[in-house]
Amino acid sequence: MSEGTNYTPSQQAVIAQQGNNLLVSASAGSGKTTVLIERIMRKILAGTNIDQLLVVTFTNLAAKHMKQKLESQINKRISQLMTDNPAQTTASPAIRQLRQQLNLLGVANISTLDAFCLRVIQRYYYVIDLDPVFFAY
């Protein structure tokens, strides 16, 4: 787990949950973003590319904030790897994989549910026989 972070038992249970799909619902300021960032980082460190995940938030601001926090955590992990093992070069597999995640962050599915659905409709409009110039309100 992230250094210096004290998780509650409930948060630890969510972080440790091994399923593919998980709903995290809690009040504002309860640490949802921190818990989700930890889960995402664990997936990344286990070899999952960030663009293979779907992370849904309620607001555009929350999605933007989550991407910024992920970028920060990935950069922090790269720095940590290089500090812990000075012989580790930027060409090491672990650092290359983390840098790839930074590149994929811009296309990662981290958004509101309505923004995700709109992207799916825009991409596959022809499957549902929808006019490609439809309007979403």
mmCIF file of N, CA and C in Angstrom:
data_model
loop_
_atom_site.group_PDB
_atom_site.id
_atom_site.type_symbol
_atom_site.label_atom_id
_atom_site.label_comp_id
_atom_site.label_asym_id
_atom_site.label_seq_id
_atom_site.Cartn_x
_atom_site.Cartn_y
_atom_site.Cartn_z
ATOM 1 N N MET A 1 0.834 -1.180 0.000
ATOM 2 C CA MET A 1 0.000 0.000 0.000
ATOM 3 C C MET A 1 0.876 1.239 0.000
ATOM 4 N N SER A 2 0.288 2.368 -0.323
ATOM 5 C CA SER A 2 1.041 3.610 -0.394
ATOM 6 C C SER A 2 1.633 3.955 0.963
ATOM 7 N N GLU A 3 2.855 4.452 0.918
ATOM 8 C CA GLU A 3 3.532 4.830 2.145
ATOM 9 C C GLU A 3 2.812 6.002 2.800
ATOM 10 N N GLY A 4 2.724 5.966 4.136
ATOM 11 C CA GLY A 4 2.179 7.087 4.868
ATOM 12 C C GLY A 4 0.668 7.195 4.848
ATOM 13 N N THR A 5 -0.017 6.269 4.221
ATOM 14 C CA THR A 5 -1.470 6.325 4.170
ATOM 15 C C THR A 5 -2.036 5.312 5.147
ATOM 16 N N ASN A 6 -2.873 5.793 6.050
ATOM 17 C CA ASN A 6 -3.534 4.910 7.007
ATOM 18 C C ASN A 6 -4.954 4.678 6.531
ATOM 19 N N TYR A 7 -5.238 3.471 6.104
ATOM 20 C CA TYR A 7 -6.562 3.132 5.603
ATOM 21 C C TYR A 7 -7.419 2.562 6.721
ATOM 22 N N THR A 8 -8.706 2.857 6.670
ATOM 23 C CA THR A 8 -9.647 2.263 7.611
ATOM 24 C C THR A 8 -9.829 0.795 7.230
ATOM 25 N N PRO A 9 -10.379 -0.009 8.128
ATOM 26 C CA PRO A 9 -10.634 -1.408 7.764
ATOM 27 C C PRO A 9 -11.525 -1.538 6.519
ATOM 28 N N SER A 10 -12.528 -0.677 6.387
ATOM 29 C CA SER A 10 -13.400 -0.725 5.200
ATOM 30 C C SER A 10 -12.621 -0.398 3.935
ATOM 31 N N GLN A 11 -11.757 0.617 4.015
ATOM 32 C CA GLN A 11 -10.947 0.988 2.856
ATOM 33 C C GLN A 11 -9.985 -0.138 2.498
ATOM 34 N N GLN A 12 -9.372 -0.752 3.507
ATOM 35 C CA GLN A 12 -8.458 -1.867 3.257
ATOM 36 C C GLN A 12 -9.176 -3.020 2.567
ATOM 37 N N ALA A 13 -10.415 -3.272 2.968
ATOM 38 C CA ALA A 13 -11.191 -4.354 2.348
ATOM 39 C C ALA A 13 -11.454 -4.058 0.879
ATOM 40 N N VAL A 14 -11.777 -2.800 0.559
ATOM 41 C CA VAL A 14 -12.030 -2.413 -0.832
ATOM 42 C C VAL A 14 -10.746 -2.522 -1.648
ATOM 43 N N ILE A 15 -9.645 -2.062 -1.090
ATOM 44 C CA ILE A 15 -8.362 -2.118 -1.797
ATOM 45 C C ILE A 15 -7.963 -3.561 -2.080
ATOM 46 N N ALA A 16 -8.190 -4.443 -1.120
ATOM 47 C CA ALA A 16 -7.773 -5.843 -1.256
ATOM 48 C C ALA A 16 -8.730 -6.681 -2.098
ATOM 49 N N GLN A 17 -9.938 -6.202 -2.344
ATOM 50 C CA GLN A 17 -10.936 -6.951 -3.116
ATOM 51 C C GLN A 17 -10.357 -7.345 -4.470
ATOM 52 N N GLN A 18 -10.485 -8.610 -4.841
ATOM 53 C CA GLN A 18 -9.855 -9.113 -6.056
ATOM 54 C C GLN A 18 -10.774 -9.228 -7.260
ATOM 55 N N GLY A 19 -12.012 -8.814 -7.173
ATOM 56 C CA GLY A 19 -12.915 -8.907 -8.316
ATOM 57 C C GLY A 19 -12.568 -7.898 -9.391
ATOM 58 N N ASN A 20 -13.138 -8.085 -10.561
ATOM 59 C CA ASN A 20 -12.903 -7.146 -11.651
ATOM 60 C C ASN A 20 -13.786 -5.920 -11.555
ATOM 61 N N ASN A 21 -15.012 -6.083 -11.089
ATOM 62 C CA ASN A 21 -15.959 -4.981 -11.011
ATOM 63 C C ASN A 21 -16.228 -4.661 -9.553
ATOM 64 N N LEU A 22 -16.207 -3.371 -9.234
ATOM 65 C CA LEU A 22 -16.393 -2.971 -7.855
ATOM 66 C C LEU A 22 -17.065 -1.612 -7.815
ATOM 67 N N LEU A 23 -18.056 -1.469 -6.964
ATOM 68 C CA LEU A 23 -18.724 -0.195 -6.735
ATOM 69 C C LEU A 23 -18.254 0.330 -5.396
ATOM 70 N N VAL A 24 -17.718 1.547 -5.395
ATOM 71 C CA VAL A 24 -17.314 2.200 -4.153
ATOM 72 C C VAL A 24 -18.234 3.390 -3.969
ATOM 73 N N SER A 25 -19.056 3.327 -2.938
ATOM 74 C CA SER A 25 -20.018 4.389 -2.667
ATOM 75 C C SER A 25 -19.832 4.861 -1.234
ATOM 76 N N ALA A 26 -19.558 6.145 -1.069
ATOM 77 C CA ALA A 26 -19.366 6.708 0.266
ATOM 78 C C ALA A 26 -19.564 8.217 0.181
ATOM 79 N N SER A 27 -19.670 8.853 1.315
ATOM 80 C CA SER A 27 -19.916 10.295 1.339
ATOM 81 C C SER A 27 -18.685 11.074 0.880
ATOM 82 N N ALA A 28 -18.903 12.342 0.565
ATOM 83 C CA ALA A 28 -17.821 13.216 0.115
ATOM 84 C C ALA A 28 -16.744 13.309 1.198
ATOM 85 N N GLY A 29 -15.492 13.287 0.770
ATOM 86 C CA GLY A 29 -14.382 13.430 1.696
ATOM 87 C C GLY A 29 -14.030 12.184 2.483
ATOM 88 N N SER A 30 -14.600 11.054 2.099
ATOM 89 C CA SER A 30 -14.368 9.820 2.858
ATOM 90 C C SER A 30 -13.159 9.023 2.362
ATOM 91 N N GLY A 31 -12.542 9.459 1.285
ATOM 92 C CA GLY A 31 -11.351 8.774 0.783
ATOM 93 C C GLY A 31 -11.582 7.861 -0.404
ATOM 94 N N LYS A 32 -12.709 8.031 -1.106
ATOM 95 C CA LYS A 32 -12.993 7.179 -2.276
ATOM 96 C C LYS A 32 -11.895 7.296 -3.321
ATOM 97 N N THR A 33 -11.505 8.518 -3.640
ATOM 98 C CA THR A 33 -10.491 8.725 -4.673
ATOM 99 C C THR A 33 -9.176 8.074 -4.265
ATOM 100 N N THR A 34 -8.783 8.247 -3.023
ATOM 101 C CA THR A 34 -7.538 7.656 -2.537
ATOM 102 C C THR A 34 -7.573 6.136 -2.653
ATOM 103 N N VAL A 35 -8.691 5.545 -2.285
ATOM 104 C CA VAL A 35 -8.850 4.091 -2.366
ATOM 105 C C VAL A 35 -8.813 3.628 -3.823
ATOM 106 N N LEU A 36 -9.520 4.341 -4.698
ATOM 107 C CA LEU A 36 -9.528 3.958 -6.113
ATOM 108 C C LEU A 36 -8.146 4.107 -6.739
ATOM 109 N N ILE A 37 -7.432 5.169 -6.386
ATOM 110 C CA ILE A 37 -6.071 5.362 -6.902
ATOM 111 C C ILE A 37 -5.195 4.184 -6.471
ATOM 112 N N GLU A 38 -5.316 3.770 -5.224
ATOM 113 C CA GLU A 38 -4.527 2.633 -4.733
ATOM 114 C C GLU A 38 -4.872 1.364 -5.510
ATOM 115 N N ARG A 39 -6.161 1.125 -5.739
ATOM 116 C CA ARG A 39 -6.574 -0.065 -6.509
ATOM 117 C C ARG A 39 -6.022 -0.007 -7.935
ATOM 118 N N ILE A 40 -6.127 1.159 -8.560
ATOM 119 C CA ILE A 40 -5.638 1.315 -9.932
ATOM 120 C C ILE A 40 -4.126 1.104 -9.978
ATOM 121 N N MET A 41 -3.400 1.677 -9.026
ATOM 122 C CA MET A 41 -1.948 1.501 -9.001
ATOM 123 C C MET A 41 -1.580 0.030 -8.837
ATOM 124 N N ARG A 42 -2.305 -0.687 -8.011
ATOM 125 C CA ARG A 42 -2.037 -2.124 -7.857
ATOM 126 C C ARG A 42 -2.264 -2.864 -9.168
ATOM 127 N N LYS A 43 -3.330 -2.507 -9.880
ATOM 128 C CA LYS A 43 -3.601 -3.143 -11.182
ATOM 129 C C LYS A 43 -2.465 -2.834 -12.156
ATOM 130 N N ILE A 44 -2.047 -1.574 -12.195
ATOM 131 C CA ILE A 44 -0.963 -1.167 -13.096
ATOM 132 C C ILE A 44 0.318 -1.926 -12.757
ATOM 133 N N LEU A 45 0.662 -1.968 -11.479
ATOM 134 C CA LEU A 45 1.893 -2.643 -11.059
ATOM 135 C C LEU A 45 1.837 -4.146 -11.309
ATOM 136 N N ALA A 46 0.624 -4.686 -11.412
ATOM 137 C CA ALA A 46 0.455 -6.112 -11.726
ATOM 138 C C ALA A 46 0.459 -6.363 -13.235
ATOM 139 N N GLY A 47 0.568 -5.284 -14.041
ATOM 140 C CA GLY A 47 0.690 -5.453 -15.484
ATOM 141 C C GLY A 47 -0.506 -5.044 -16.317
ATOM 142 N N THR A 48 -1.568 -4.569 -15.697
ATOM 143 C CA THR A 48 -2.738 -4.117 -16.456
ATOM 144 C C THR A 48 -2.480 -2.715 -16.995
ATOM 145 N N ASN A 49 -2.761 -2.504 -18.262
ATOM 146 C CA ASN A 49 -2.650 -1.165 -18.827
ATOM 147 C C ASN A 49 -3.845 -0.334 -18.396
ATOM 148 N N ILE A 50 -3.590 0.924 -18.111
ATOM 149 C CA ILE A 50 -4.628 1.807 -17.587
ATOM 150 C C ILE A 50 -5.775 2.011 -18.580
ATOM 151 N N ASP A 51 -5.506 1.861 -19.863
ATOM 152 C CA ASP A 51 -6.581 2.032 -20.850
ATOM 153 C C ASP A 51 -7.475 0.795 -20.944
ATOM 154 N N GLN A 52 -7.190 -0.230 -20.148
ATOM 155 C CA GLN A 52 -8.039 -1.424 -20.091
ATOM 156 C C GLN A 52 -9.018 -1.369 -18.920
ATOM 157 N N LEU A 53 -8.964 -0.294 -18.161
ATOM 158 C CA LEU A 53 -9.830 -0.130 -16.997
ATOM 159 C C LEU A 53 -10.941 0.868 -17.302
ATOM 160 N N LEU A 54 -12.077 0.700 -16.656
ATOM 161 C CA LEU A 54 -13.165 1.678 -16.707
ATOM 162 C C LEU A 54 -13.344 2.213 -15.300
ATOM 163 N N VAL A 55 -13.108 3.512 -15.139
ATOM 164 C CA VAL A 55 -13.249 4.173 -13.846
ATOM 165 C C VAL A 55 -14.270 5.287 -14.025
ATOM 166 N N VAL A 56 -15.388 5.179 -13.310
ATOM 167 C CA VAL A 56 -16.492 6.120 -13.476
ATOM 168 C C VAL A 56 -16.655 6.949 -12.210
ATOM 169 N N THR A 57 -16.761 8.265 -12.396
ATOM 170 C CA THR A 57 -17.002 9.193 -11.296
ATOM 171 C C THR A 57 -18.292 9.961 -11.577
ATOM 172 N N PHE A 58 -18.702 10.784 -10.622
ATOM 173 C CA PHE A 58 -19.955 11.516 -10.788
ATOM 174 C C PHE A 58 -19.787 12.875 -11.456
ATOM 175 N N THR A 59 -18.597 13.451 -11.401
ATOM 176 C CA THR A 59 -18.410 14.779 -11.985
ATOM 177 C C THR A 59 -17.164 14.804 -12.871
ATOM 178 N N ASN A 60 -17.168 15.729 -13.823
ATOM 179 C CA ASN A 60 -15.995 15.911 -14.684
ATOM 180 C C ASN A 60 -14.792 16.349 -13.857
ATOM 181 N N LEU A 61 -15.044 17.182 -12.848
ATOM 182 C CA LEU A 61 -13.959 17.644 -11.987
ATOM 183 C C LEU A 61 -13.320 16.473 -11.238
ATOM 184 N N ALA A 62 -14.146 15.551 -10.755
ATOM 185 C CA ALA A 62 -13.622 14.375 -10.050
ATOM 186 C C ALA A 62 -12.790 13.507 -10.991
ATOM 187 N N ALA A 63 -13.241 13.356 -12.235
ATOM 188 C CA ALA A 63 -12.487 12.565 -13.216
ATOM 189 C C ALA A 63 -11.138 13.222 -13.507
ATOM 190 N N LYS A 64 -11.153 14.538 -13.674
ATOM 191 C CA LYS A 64 -9.912 15.272 -13.931
ATOM 192 C C LYS A 64 -8.961 15.138 -12.739
ATOM 193 N N HIS A 65 -9.514 15.283 -11.547
ATOM 194 C CA HIS A 65 -8.729 15.166 -10.323
ATOM 195 C C HIS A 65 -8.118 13.768 -10.209
ATOM 196 N N MET A 66 -8.895 12.751 -10.550
ATOM 197 C CA MET A 66 -8.404 11.382 -10.469
ATOM 198 C C MET A 66 -7.247 11.160 -11.445
ATOM 199 N N LYS A 67 -7.372 11.673 -12.656
ATOM 200 C CA LYS A 67 -6.275 11.534 -13.628
ATOM 201 C C LYS A 67 -5.017 12.235 -13.126
ATOM 202 N N GLN A 68 -5.192 13.425 -12.533
ATOM 203 C CA GLN A 68 -4.040 14.155 -12.005
ATOM 204 C C GLN A 68 -3.371 13.379 -10.873
ATOM 205 N N LYS A 69 -4.185 12.810 -9.984
ATOM 206 C CA LYS A 69 -3.628 12.025 -8.876
ATOM 207 C C LYS A 69 -2.924 10.771 -9.386
ATOM 208 N N LEU A 70 -3.496 10.136 -10.396
ATOM 209 C CA LEU A 70 -2.848 8.955 -10.974
ATOM 210 C C LEU A 70 -1.506 9.323 -11.589
ATOM 211 N N GLU A 71 -1.483 10.414 -12.335
ATOM 212 C CA GLU A 71 -0.226 10.867 -12.933
ATOM 213 C C GLU A 71 0.818 11.107 -11.847
ATOM 214 N N SER A 72 0.403 11.756 -10.772
ATOM 215 C CA SER A 72 1.305 12.026 -9.660
ATOM 216 C C SER A 72 1.811 10.734 -9.018
ATOM 217 N N GLN A 73 0.922 9.771 -8.795
ATOM 218 C CA GLN A 73 1.312 8.505 -8.175
ATOM 219 C C GLN A 73 2.243 7.693 -9.074
ATOM 220 N N ILE A 74 1.984 7.706 -10.361
ATOM 221 C CA ILE A 74 2.854 6.974 -11.292
ATOM 222 C C ILE A 74 4.243 7.605 -11.301
ATOM 223 N N ASN A 75 4.301 8.935 -11.379
ATOM 224 C CA ASN A 75 5.597 9.623 -11.345
ATOM 225 C C ASN A 75 6.324 9.371 -10.027
ATOM 226 N N LYS A 76 5.571 9.365 -8.938
ATOM 227 C CA LYS A 76 6.149 9.092 -7.623
ATOM 228 C C LYS A 76 6.747 7.683 -7.587
ATOM 229 N N ARG A 77 6.048 6.732 -8.167
ATOM 230 C CA ARG A 77 6.525 5.339 -8.194
ATOM 231 C C ARG A 77 7.789 5.217 -9.045
ATOM 232 N N ILE A 78 7.830 5.920 -10.172
ATOM 233 C CA ILE A 78 9.037 5.918 -11.015
ATOM 234 C C ILE A 78 10.219 6.464 -10.224
ATOM 235 N N SER A 79 10.024 7.592 -9.557
ATOM 236 C CA SER A 79 11.092 8.196 -8.748
ATOM 237 C C SER A 79 11.537 7.258 -7.639
ATOM 238 N N GLN A 80 10.556 6.606 -7.013
ATOM 239 C CA GLN A 80 10.853 5.670 -5.930
ATOM 240 C C GLN A 80 11.697 4.498 -6.438
ATOM 241 N N LEU A 81 11.336 3.957 -7.593
ATOM 242 C CA LEU A 81 12.105 2.849 -8.169
ATOM 243 C C LEU A 81 13.540 3.269 -8.460
ATOM 244 N N MET A 82 13.706 4.467 -8.980
ATOM 245 C CA MET A 82 15.048 4.941 -9.327
ATOM 246 C C MET A 82 15.864 5.269 -8.074
ATOM 247 N N THR A 83 15.202 5.730 -7.023
ATOM 248 C CA THR A 83 15.898 6.034 -5.772
ATOM 249 C C THR A 83 16.271 4.760 -5.030
ATOM 250 N N ASP A 84 15.337 3.814 -4.976
ATOM 251 C CA ASP A 84 15.578 2.558 -4.262
ATOM 252 C C ASP A 84 16.664 1.718 -4.915
ATOM 253 N N ASN A 85 16.809 1.837 -6.220
ATOM 254 C CA ASN A 85 17.793 1.047 -6.950
ATOM 255 C C ASN A 85 18.451 1.947 -7.994
ATOM 256 N N PRO A 86 19.491 2.681 -7.587
ATOM 257 C CA PRO A 86 20.141 3.617 -8.513
ATOM 258 C C PRO A 86 20.641 2.967 -9.803
ATOM 259 N N ALA A 87 20.894 1.659 -9.772
ATOM 260 C CA ALA A 87 21.342 0.969 -10.981
ATOM 261 C C ALA A 87 20.193 0.796 -11.974
ATOM 262 N N GLN A 88 18.974 0.976 -11.478
ATOM 263 C CA GLN A 88 17.788 0.840 -12.338
ATOM 264 C C GLN A 88 17.758 2.035 -13.300
ATOM 265 N N THR A 89 17.785 1.752 -14.559
ATOM 266 C CA THR A 89 17.785 2.831 -15.536
ATOM 267 C C THR A 89 16.369 3.086 -16.029
ATOM 268 N N THR A 90 16.222 4.177 -16.753
ATOM 269 C CA THR A 90 14.904 4.499 -17.310
ATOM 270 C C THR A 90 14.478 3.467 -18.340
ATOM 271 N N ALA A 91 15.408 2.614 -18.770
ATOM 272 C CA ALA A 91 15.072 1.569 -19.745
ATOM 273 C C ALA A 91 14.641 0.269 -19.069
ATOM 274 N N SER A 92 14.625 0.236 -17.738
ATOM 275 C CA SER A 92 14.222 -0.998 -17.050
ATOM 276 C C SER A 92 12.760 -1.302 -17.369
ATOM 277 N N PRO A 93 12.392 -2.578 -17.395
ATOM 278 C CA PRO A 93 11.011 -2.946 -17.732
ATOM 279 C C PRO A 93 9.969 -2.283 -16.830
ATOM 280 N N ALA A 94 10.231 -2.208 -15.528
ATOM 281 C CA ALA A 94 9.254 -1.617 -14.604
ATOM 282 C C ALA A 94 9.040 -0.134 -14.900
ATOM 283 N N ILE A 95 10.116 0.576 -15.135
ATOM 284 C CA ILE A 95 9.999 2.012 -15.411
ATOM 285 C C ILE A 95 9.390 2.243 -16.787
ATOM 286 N N ARG A 96 9.766 1.437 -17.764
ATOM 287 C CA ARG A 96 9.155 1.561 -19.100
ATOM 288 C C ARG A 96 7.649 1.343 -19.025
ATOM 289 N N GLN A 97 7.234 0.333 -18.248
ATOM 290 C CA GLN A 97 5.809 0.025 -18.120
ATOM 291 C C GLN A 97 5.068 1.188 -17.461
ATOM 292 N N LEU A 98 5.652 1.782 -16.442
ATOM 293 C CA LEU A 98 5.011 2.919 -15.775
ATOM 294 C C LEU A 98 4.956 4.139 -16.695
ATOM 295 N N ARG A 99 6.011 4.362 -17.455
ATOM 296 C CA ARG A 99 5.989 5.491 -18.404
ATOM 297 C C ARG A 99 4.944 5.266 -19.490
ATOM 298 N N GLN A 100 4.762 4.009 -19.890
ATOM 299 C CA GLN A 100 3.715 3.704 -20.866
ATOM 300 C C GLN A 100 2.351 4.078 -20.286
ATOM 301 N N GLN A 101 2.156 3.841 -19.001
ATOM 302 C CA GLN A 101 0.880 4.180 -18.370
ATOM 303 C C GLN A 101 0.654 5.691 -18.380
ATOM 304 N N LEU A 102 1.720 6.458 -18.205
ATOM 305 C CA LEU A 102 1.598 7.919 -18.304
ATOM 306 C C LEU A 102 1.134 8.319 -19.698
ATOM 307 N N ASN A 103 1.670 7.645 -20.721
ATOM 308 C CA ASN A 103 1.258 7.935 -22.095
ATOM 309 C C ASN A 103 -0.187 7.531 -22.352
ATOM 310 N N LEU A 104 -0.636 6.450 -21.722
ATOM 311 C CA LEU A 104 -2.000 5.954 -21.927
ATOM 312 C C LEU A 104 -3.034 6.709 -21.096
ATOM 313 N N LEU A 105 -2.588 7.473 -20.130
ATOM 314 C CA LEU A 105 -3.513 8.160 -19.230
ATOM 315 C C LEU A 105 -4.483 9.073 -19.976
ATOM 316 N N GLY A 106 -4.026 9.688 -21.050
ATOM 317 C CA GLY A 106 -4.890 10.575 -21.833
ATOM 318 C C GLY A 106 -6.044 9.871 -22.515
ATOM 319 N N VAL A 107 -5.902 8.576 -22.788
ATOM 320 C CA VAL A 107 -6.979 7.823 -23.451
ATOM 321 C C VAL A 107 -7.661 6.843 -22.496
ATOM 322 N N ALA A 108 -7.287 6.898 -21.226
ATOM 323 C CA ALA A 108 -7.893 5.999 -20.241
ATOM 324 C C ALA A 108 -9.361 6.354 -20.043
ATOM 325 N N ASN A 109 -10.170 5.339 -19.772
ATOM 326 C CA ASN A 109 -11.606 5.531 -19.537
ATOM 327 C C ASN A 109 -11.843 5.944 -18.091
ATOM 328 N N ILE A 110 -11.495 7.185 -17.796
ATOM 329 C CA ILE A 110 -11.743 7.769 -16.480
ATOM 330 C C ILE A 110 -12.621 8.982 -16.738
ATOM 331 N N SER A 111 -13.905 8.840 -16.456
ATOM 332 C CA SER A 111 -14.856 9.897 -16.801
ATOM 333 C C SER A 111 -16.149 9.716 -16.028
ATOM 334 N N THR A 112 -17.101 10.577 -16.324
ATOM 335 C CA THR A 112 -18.444 10.383 -15.778
ATOM 336 C C THR A 112 -19.118 9.271 -16.574
ATOM 337 N N LEU A 113 -20.167 8.713 -16.007
ATOM 338 C CA LEU A 113 -20.886 7.644 -16.696
ATOM 339 C C LEU A 113 -21.503 8.161 -17.988
ATOM 340 N N ASP A 114 -22.071 9.368 -17.956
ATOM 341 C CA ASP A 114 -22.695 9.889 -19.175
ATOM 342 C C ASP A 114 -21.659 10.174 -20.255
ATOM 343 N N ALA A 115 -20.466 10.639 -19.885
ATOM 344 C CA ALA A 115 -19.416 10.880 -20.882
ATOM 345 C C ALA A 115 -18.946 9.561 -21.500
ATOM 346 N N PHE A 116 -18.825 8.531 -20.682
ATOM 347 C CA PHE A 116 -18.436 7.218 -21.198
ATOM 348 C C PHE A 116 -19.493 6.688 -22.161
ATOM 349 N N CYS A 117 -20.762 6.768 -21.759
ATOM 350 C CA CYS A 117 -21.853 6.281 -22.617
ATOM 351 C C CYS A 117 -21.894 7.048 -23.933
ATOM 352 N N LEU A 118 -21.692 8.358 -23.876
ATOM 353 C CA LEU A 118 -21.685 9.165 -25.095
ATOM 354 C C LEU A 118 -20.568 8.714 -26.036
ATOM 355 N N ARG A 119 -19.384 8.442 -25.493
ATOM 356 C CA ARG A 119 -18.275 7.963 -26.336
ATOM 357 C C ARG A 119 -18.615 6.628 -26.982
ATOM 358 N N VAL A 120 -19.256 5.739 -26.242
ATOM 359 C CA VAL A 120 -19.642 4.435 -26.791
ATOM 360 C C VAL A 120 -20.649 4.628 -27.922
ATOM 361 N N ILE A 121 -21.643 5.476 -27.709
ATOM 362 C CA ILE A 121 -22.657 5.731 -28.744
ATOM 363 C C ILE A 121 -22.020 6.362 -29.973
ATOM 364 N N GLN A 122 -21.134 7.337 -29.766
ATOM 365 C CA GLN A 122 -20.477 7.983 -30.902
ATOM 366 C C GLN A 122 -19.612 7.001 -31.682
ATOM 367 N N ARG A 123 -19.030 6.072 -30.996
ATOM 368 C CA ARG A 123 -18.162 5.097 -31.668
ATOM 369 C C ARG A 123 -18.952 4.006 -32.384
ATOM 370 N N TYR A 124 -20.079 3.590 -31.809
ATOM 371 C CA TYR A 124 -20.835 2.452 -32.344
ATOM 372 C C TYR A 124 -22.256 2.825 -32.761
ATOM 373 N N TYR A 125 -22.473 4.058 -33.178
ATOM 374 C CA TYR A 125 -23.810 4.531 -33.566
ATOM 375 C C TYR A 125 -24.449 3.633 -34.628
ATOM 376 N N TYR A 126 -23.640 3.098 -35.513
ATOM 377 C CA TYR A 126 -24.151 2.290 -36.624
ATOM 378 C C TYR A 126 -24.715 0.949 -36.146
ATOM 379 N N VAL A 127 -24.231 0.439 -35.032
ATOM 380 C CA VAL A 127 -24.720 -0.834 -34.506
ATOM 381 C C VAL A 127 -26.156 -0.696 -34.012
ATOM 382 N N ILE A 128 -26.481 0.467 -33.449
ATOM 383 C CA ILE A 128 -27.838 0.686 -32.933
ATOM 384 C C ILE A 128 -28.682 1.501 -33.911
ATOM 385 N N ASP A 129 -28.189 1.605 -35.139
ATOM 386 C CA ASP A 129 -28.916 2.293 -36.204
ATOM 387 C C ASP A 129 -29.297 3.720 -35.807
ATOM 388 N N LEU A 130 -28.308 4.465 -35.323
ATOM 389 C CA LEU A 130 -28.512 5.845 -34.901
ATOM 390 C C LEU A 130 -27.846 6.780 -35.900
ATOM 391 N N ASP A 131 -28.483 7.882 -36.177
ATOM 392 C CA ASP A 131 -27.912 8.895 -37.059
ATOM 393 C C ASP A 131 -26.594 9.379 -36.440
ATOM 394 N N PRO A 132 -25.502 9.394 -37.199
ATOM 395 C CA PRO A 132 -24.204 9.780 -36.640
ATOM 396 C C PRO A 132 -24.134 11.235 -36.179
ATOM 397 N N VAL A 133 -25.090 12.052 -36.553
ATOM 398 C CA VAL A 133 -25.081 13.451 -36.109
ATOM 399 C C VAL A 133 -26.131 13.694 -35.018
ATOM 400 N N PHE A 134 -26.436 12.665 -34.233
ATOM 401 C CA PHE A 134 -27.419 12.810 -33.161
ATOM 402 C C PHE A 134 -26.928 13.844 -32.145
ATOM 403 N N PHE A 135 -27.842 14.374 -31.384
ATOM 404 C CA PHE A 135 -27.505 15.334 -30.339
ATOM 405 C C PHE A 135 -27.755 14.701 -28.981
ATOM 406 N N ALA A 136 -26.834 14.907 -28.074
ATOM 407 C CA ALA A 136 -27.008 14.427 -26.698
ATOM 408 C C ALA A 136 -27.200 15.642 -25.802
ATOM 409 N N TYR A 137 -28.232 15.616 -25.014
ATOM 410 C CA TYR A 137 -28.522 16.747 -24.123
ATOM 411 C C TYR A 137 -28.195 16.402 -22.700
#
